[in-house]
mmCIF file with all atom_site columns, C-alpha atoms in Angstrom:
data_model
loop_
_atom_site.group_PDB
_atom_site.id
_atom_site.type_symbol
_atom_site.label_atom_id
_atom_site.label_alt_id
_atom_site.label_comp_id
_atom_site.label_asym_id
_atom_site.label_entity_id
_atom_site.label_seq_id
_atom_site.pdbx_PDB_ins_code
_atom_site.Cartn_x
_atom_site.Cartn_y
_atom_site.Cartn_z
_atom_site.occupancy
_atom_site.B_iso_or_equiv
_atom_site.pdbx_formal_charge
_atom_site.auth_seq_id
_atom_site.auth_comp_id
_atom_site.auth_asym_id
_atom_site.auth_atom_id
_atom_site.pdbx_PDB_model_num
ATOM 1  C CA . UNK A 1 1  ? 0.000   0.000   0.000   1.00 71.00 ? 180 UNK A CA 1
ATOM 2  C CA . UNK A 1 2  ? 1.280   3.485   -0.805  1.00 71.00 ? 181 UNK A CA 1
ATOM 3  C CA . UNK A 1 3  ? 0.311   6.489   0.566   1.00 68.00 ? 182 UNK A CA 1
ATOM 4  C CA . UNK A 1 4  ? 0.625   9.746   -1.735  1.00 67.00 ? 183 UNK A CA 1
ATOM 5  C CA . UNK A 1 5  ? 1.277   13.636  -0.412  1.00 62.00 ? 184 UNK A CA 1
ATOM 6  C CA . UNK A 1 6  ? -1.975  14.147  -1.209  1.00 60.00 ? 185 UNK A CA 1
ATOM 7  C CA . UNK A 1 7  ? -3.344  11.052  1.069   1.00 57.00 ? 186 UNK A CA 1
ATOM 8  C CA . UNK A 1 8  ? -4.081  9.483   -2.266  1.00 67.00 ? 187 UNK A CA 1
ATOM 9  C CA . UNK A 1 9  ? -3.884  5.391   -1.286  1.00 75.00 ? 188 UNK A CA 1
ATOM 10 C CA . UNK A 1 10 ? -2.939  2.948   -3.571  1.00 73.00 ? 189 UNK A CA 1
ATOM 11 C CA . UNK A 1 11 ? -3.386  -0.632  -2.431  1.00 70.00 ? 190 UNK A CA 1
ATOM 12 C CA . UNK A 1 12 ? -2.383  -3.532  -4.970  1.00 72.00 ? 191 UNK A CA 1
ATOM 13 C CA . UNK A 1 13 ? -4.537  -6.245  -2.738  1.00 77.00 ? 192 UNK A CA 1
ATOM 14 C CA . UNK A 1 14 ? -3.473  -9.570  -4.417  1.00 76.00 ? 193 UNK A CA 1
ATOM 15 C CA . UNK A 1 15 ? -5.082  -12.454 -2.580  1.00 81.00 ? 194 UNK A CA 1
ATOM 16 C CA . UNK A 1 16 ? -7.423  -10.664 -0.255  1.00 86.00 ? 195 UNK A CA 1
ATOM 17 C CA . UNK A 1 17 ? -11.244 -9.854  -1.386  1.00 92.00 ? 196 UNK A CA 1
ATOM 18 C CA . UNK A 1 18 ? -11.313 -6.248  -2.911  1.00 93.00 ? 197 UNK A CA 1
ATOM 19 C CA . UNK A 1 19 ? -14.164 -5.523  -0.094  1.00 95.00 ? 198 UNK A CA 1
ATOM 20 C CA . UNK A 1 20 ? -11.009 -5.779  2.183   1.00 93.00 ? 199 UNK A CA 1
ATOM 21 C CA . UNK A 1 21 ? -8.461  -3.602  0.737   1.00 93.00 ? 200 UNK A CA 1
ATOM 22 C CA . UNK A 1 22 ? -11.273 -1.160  0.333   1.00 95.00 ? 201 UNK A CA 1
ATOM 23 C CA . UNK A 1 23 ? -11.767 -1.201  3.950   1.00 95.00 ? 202 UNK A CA 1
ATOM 24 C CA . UNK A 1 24 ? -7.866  -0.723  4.777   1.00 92.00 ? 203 UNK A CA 1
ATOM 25 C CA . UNK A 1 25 ? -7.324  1.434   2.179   1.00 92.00 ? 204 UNK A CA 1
ATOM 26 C CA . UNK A 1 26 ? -9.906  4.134   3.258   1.00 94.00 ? 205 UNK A CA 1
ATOM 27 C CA . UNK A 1 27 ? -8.901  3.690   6.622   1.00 93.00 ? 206 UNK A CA 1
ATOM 28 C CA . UNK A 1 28 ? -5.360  4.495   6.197   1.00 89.00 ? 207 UNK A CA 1
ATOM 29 C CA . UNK A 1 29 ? -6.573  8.014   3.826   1.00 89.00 ? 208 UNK A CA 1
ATOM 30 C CA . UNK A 1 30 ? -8.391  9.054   6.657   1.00 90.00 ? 209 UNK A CA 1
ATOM 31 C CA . UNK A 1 31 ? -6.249  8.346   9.430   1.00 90.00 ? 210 UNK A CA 1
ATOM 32 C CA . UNK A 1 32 ? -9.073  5.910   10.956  1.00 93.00 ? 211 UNK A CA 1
ATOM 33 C CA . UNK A 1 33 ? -8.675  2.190   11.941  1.00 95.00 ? 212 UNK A CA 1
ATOM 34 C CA . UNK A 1 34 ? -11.412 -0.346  10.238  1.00 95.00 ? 213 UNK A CA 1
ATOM 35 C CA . UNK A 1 35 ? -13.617 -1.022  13.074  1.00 96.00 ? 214 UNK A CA 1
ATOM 36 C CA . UNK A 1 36 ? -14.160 2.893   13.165  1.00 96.00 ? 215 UNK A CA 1
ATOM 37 C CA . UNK A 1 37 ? -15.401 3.378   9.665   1.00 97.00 ? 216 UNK A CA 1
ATOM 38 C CA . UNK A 1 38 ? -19.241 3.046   8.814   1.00 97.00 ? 217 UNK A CA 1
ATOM 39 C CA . UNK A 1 39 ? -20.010 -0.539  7.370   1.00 97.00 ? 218 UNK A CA 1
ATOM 40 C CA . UNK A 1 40 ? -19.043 -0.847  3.484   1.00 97.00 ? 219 UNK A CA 1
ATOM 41 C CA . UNK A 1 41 ? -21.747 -3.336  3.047   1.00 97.00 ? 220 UNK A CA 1
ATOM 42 C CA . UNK A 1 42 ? -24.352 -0.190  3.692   1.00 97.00 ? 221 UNK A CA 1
ATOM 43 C CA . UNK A 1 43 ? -23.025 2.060   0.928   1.00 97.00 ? 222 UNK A CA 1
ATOM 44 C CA . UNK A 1 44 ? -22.112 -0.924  -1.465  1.00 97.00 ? 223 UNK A CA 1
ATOM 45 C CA . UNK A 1 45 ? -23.004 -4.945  -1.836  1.00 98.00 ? 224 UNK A CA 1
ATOM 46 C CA . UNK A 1 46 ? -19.398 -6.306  -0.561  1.00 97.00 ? 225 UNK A CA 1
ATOM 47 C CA . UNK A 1 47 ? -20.357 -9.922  -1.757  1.00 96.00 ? 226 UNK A CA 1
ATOM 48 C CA . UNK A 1 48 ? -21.289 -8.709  -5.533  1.00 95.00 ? 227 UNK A CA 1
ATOM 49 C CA . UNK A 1 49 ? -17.988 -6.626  -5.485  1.00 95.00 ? 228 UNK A CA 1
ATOM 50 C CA . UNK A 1 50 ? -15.716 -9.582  -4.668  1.00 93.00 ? 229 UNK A CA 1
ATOM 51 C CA . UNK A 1 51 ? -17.550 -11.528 -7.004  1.00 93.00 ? 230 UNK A CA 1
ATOM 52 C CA . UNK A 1 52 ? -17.185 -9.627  -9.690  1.00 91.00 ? 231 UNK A CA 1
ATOM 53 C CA . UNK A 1 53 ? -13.224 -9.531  -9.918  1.00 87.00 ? 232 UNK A CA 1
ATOM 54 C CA . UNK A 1 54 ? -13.139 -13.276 -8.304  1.00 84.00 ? 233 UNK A CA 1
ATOM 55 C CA . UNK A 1 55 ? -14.239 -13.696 -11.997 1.00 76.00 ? 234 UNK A CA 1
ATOM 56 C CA . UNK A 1 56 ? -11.363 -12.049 -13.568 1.00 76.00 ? 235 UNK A CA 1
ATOM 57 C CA . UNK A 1 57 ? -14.137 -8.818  -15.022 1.00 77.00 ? 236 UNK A CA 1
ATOM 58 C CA . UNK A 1 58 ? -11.692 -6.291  -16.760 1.00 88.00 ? 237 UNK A CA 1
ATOM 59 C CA . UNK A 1 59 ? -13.873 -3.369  -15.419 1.00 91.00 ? 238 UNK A CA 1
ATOM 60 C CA . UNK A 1 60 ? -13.586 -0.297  -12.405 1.00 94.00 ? 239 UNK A CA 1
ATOM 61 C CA . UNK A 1 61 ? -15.932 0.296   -9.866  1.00 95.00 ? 240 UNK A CA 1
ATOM 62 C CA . UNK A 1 62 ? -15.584 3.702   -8.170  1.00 96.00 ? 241 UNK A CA 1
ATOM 63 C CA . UNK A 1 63 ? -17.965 4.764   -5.770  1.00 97.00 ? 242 UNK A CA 1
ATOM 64 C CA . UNK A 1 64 ? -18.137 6.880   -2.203  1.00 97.00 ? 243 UNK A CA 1
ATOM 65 C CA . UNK A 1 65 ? -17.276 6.297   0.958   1.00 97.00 ? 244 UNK A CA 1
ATOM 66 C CA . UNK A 1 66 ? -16.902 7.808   4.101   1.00 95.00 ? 245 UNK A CA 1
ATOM 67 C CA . UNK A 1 67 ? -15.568 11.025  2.373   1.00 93.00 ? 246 UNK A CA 1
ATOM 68 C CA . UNK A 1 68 ? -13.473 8.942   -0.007  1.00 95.00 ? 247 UNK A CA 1
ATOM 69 C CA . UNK A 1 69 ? -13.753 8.426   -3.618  1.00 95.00 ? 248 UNK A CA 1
ATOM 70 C CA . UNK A 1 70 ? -12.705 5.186   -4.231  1.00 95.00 ? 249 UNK A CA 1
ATOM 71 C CA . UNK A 1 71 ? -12.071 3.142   -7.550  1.00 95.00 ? 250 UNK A CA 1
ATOM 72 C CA . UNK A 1 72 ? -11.549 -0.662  -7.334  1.00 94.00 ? 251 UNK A CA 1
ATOM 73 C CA . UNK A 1 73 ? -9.981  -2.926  -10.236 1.00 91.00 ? 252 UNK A CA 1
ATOM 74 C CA . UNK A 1 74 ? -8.861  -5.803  -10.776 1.00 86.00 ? 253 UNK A CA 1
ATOM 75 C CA . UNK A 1 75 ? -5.486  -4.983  -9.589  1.00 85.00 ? 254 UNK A CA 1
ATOM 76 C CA . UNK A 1 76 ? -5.734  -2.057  -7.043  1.00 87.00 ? 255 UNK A CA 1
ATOM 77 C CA . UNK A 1 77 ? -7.823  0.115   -4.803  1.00 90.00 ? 256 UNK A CA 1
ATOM 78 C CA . UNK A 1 78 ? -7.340  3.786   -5.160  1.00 90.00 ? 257 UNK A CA 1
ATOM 79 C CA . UNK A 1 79 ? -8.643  5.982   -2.677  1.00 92.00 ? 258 UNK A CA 1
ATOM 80 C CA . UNK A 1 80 ? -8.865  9.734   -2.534  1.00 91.00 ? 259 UNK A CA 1
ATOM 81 C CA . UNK A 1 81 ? -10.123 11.201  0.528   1.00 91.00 ? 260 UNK A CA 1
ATOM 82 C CA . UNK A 1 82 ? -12.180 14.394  0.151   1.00 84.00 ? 261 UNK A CA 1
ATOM 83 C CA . UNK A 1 83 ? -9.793  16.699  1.745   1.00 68.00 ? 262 UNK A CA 1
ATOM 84 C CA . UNK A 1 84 ? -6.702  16.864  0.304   1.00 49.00 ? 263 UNK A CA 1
ATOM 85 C CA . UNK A 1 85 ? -5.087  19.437  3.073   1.00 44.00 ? 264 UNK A CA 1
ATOM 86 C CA . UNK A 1 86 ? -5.111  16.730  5.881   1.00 46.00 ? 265 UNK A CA 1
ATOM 87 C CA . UNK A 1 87 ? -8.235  17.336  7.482   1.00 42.00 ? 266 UNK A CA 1
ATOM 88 C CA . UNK A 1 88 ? -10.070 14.286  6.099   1.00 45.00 ? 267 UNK A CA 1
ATOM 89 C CA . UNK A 1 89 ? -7.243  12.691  8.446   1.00 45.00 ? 268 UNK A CA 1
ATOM 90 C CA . UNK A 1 90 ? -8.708  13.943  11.612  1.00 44.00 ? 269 UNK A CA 1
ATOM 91 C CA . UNK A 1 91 ? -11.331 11.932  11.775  1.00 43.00 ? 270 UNK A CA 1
#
């Protein structure tokens, strides 16, 4: 996982479920640990996400989450927190 000046996160997650890197991806651009960010599974369907690149789909998914944009592929997780001056990190 890299983290850019910017708190842009890129995570290249390999053998663990996208949902997953998602989860520690956003938490590292905000500064937050896991258990303290809202549940992904109420902004998107976790089980339909990892499904879709268990299958090998050649396609990006990008939606929000708690004050992230974040694009998933079958390769990485980017995540760009909302704030790009440090303040998303606060909390």
């Amino acid at each position: 996982m890299t983290v850019g000046r910017d708190w842009t996160v890129t995570n290249a997650y390999g053998d663990d479920p996208p949902s997953h890197a998602v989860a520690r991806s956003v938490a590292a651009a905000t500064d937050r640990v896991v258990v303290d960010l809202p549940p992904l599974y109420e902004t998107i369907d976790t089980d339909a996400l990892d499904h879709l690149f268990d299958r090998g789909a050649r396609v990006a998914v990008s939606f929000r989450y708690a004050g992230c944009d974040v694009t998933v592929t079958g390769l990485h997780v980017v995540v760009r927190p909302d704030e790009r001056d440090g303040s998303a990190r606060s909390g």
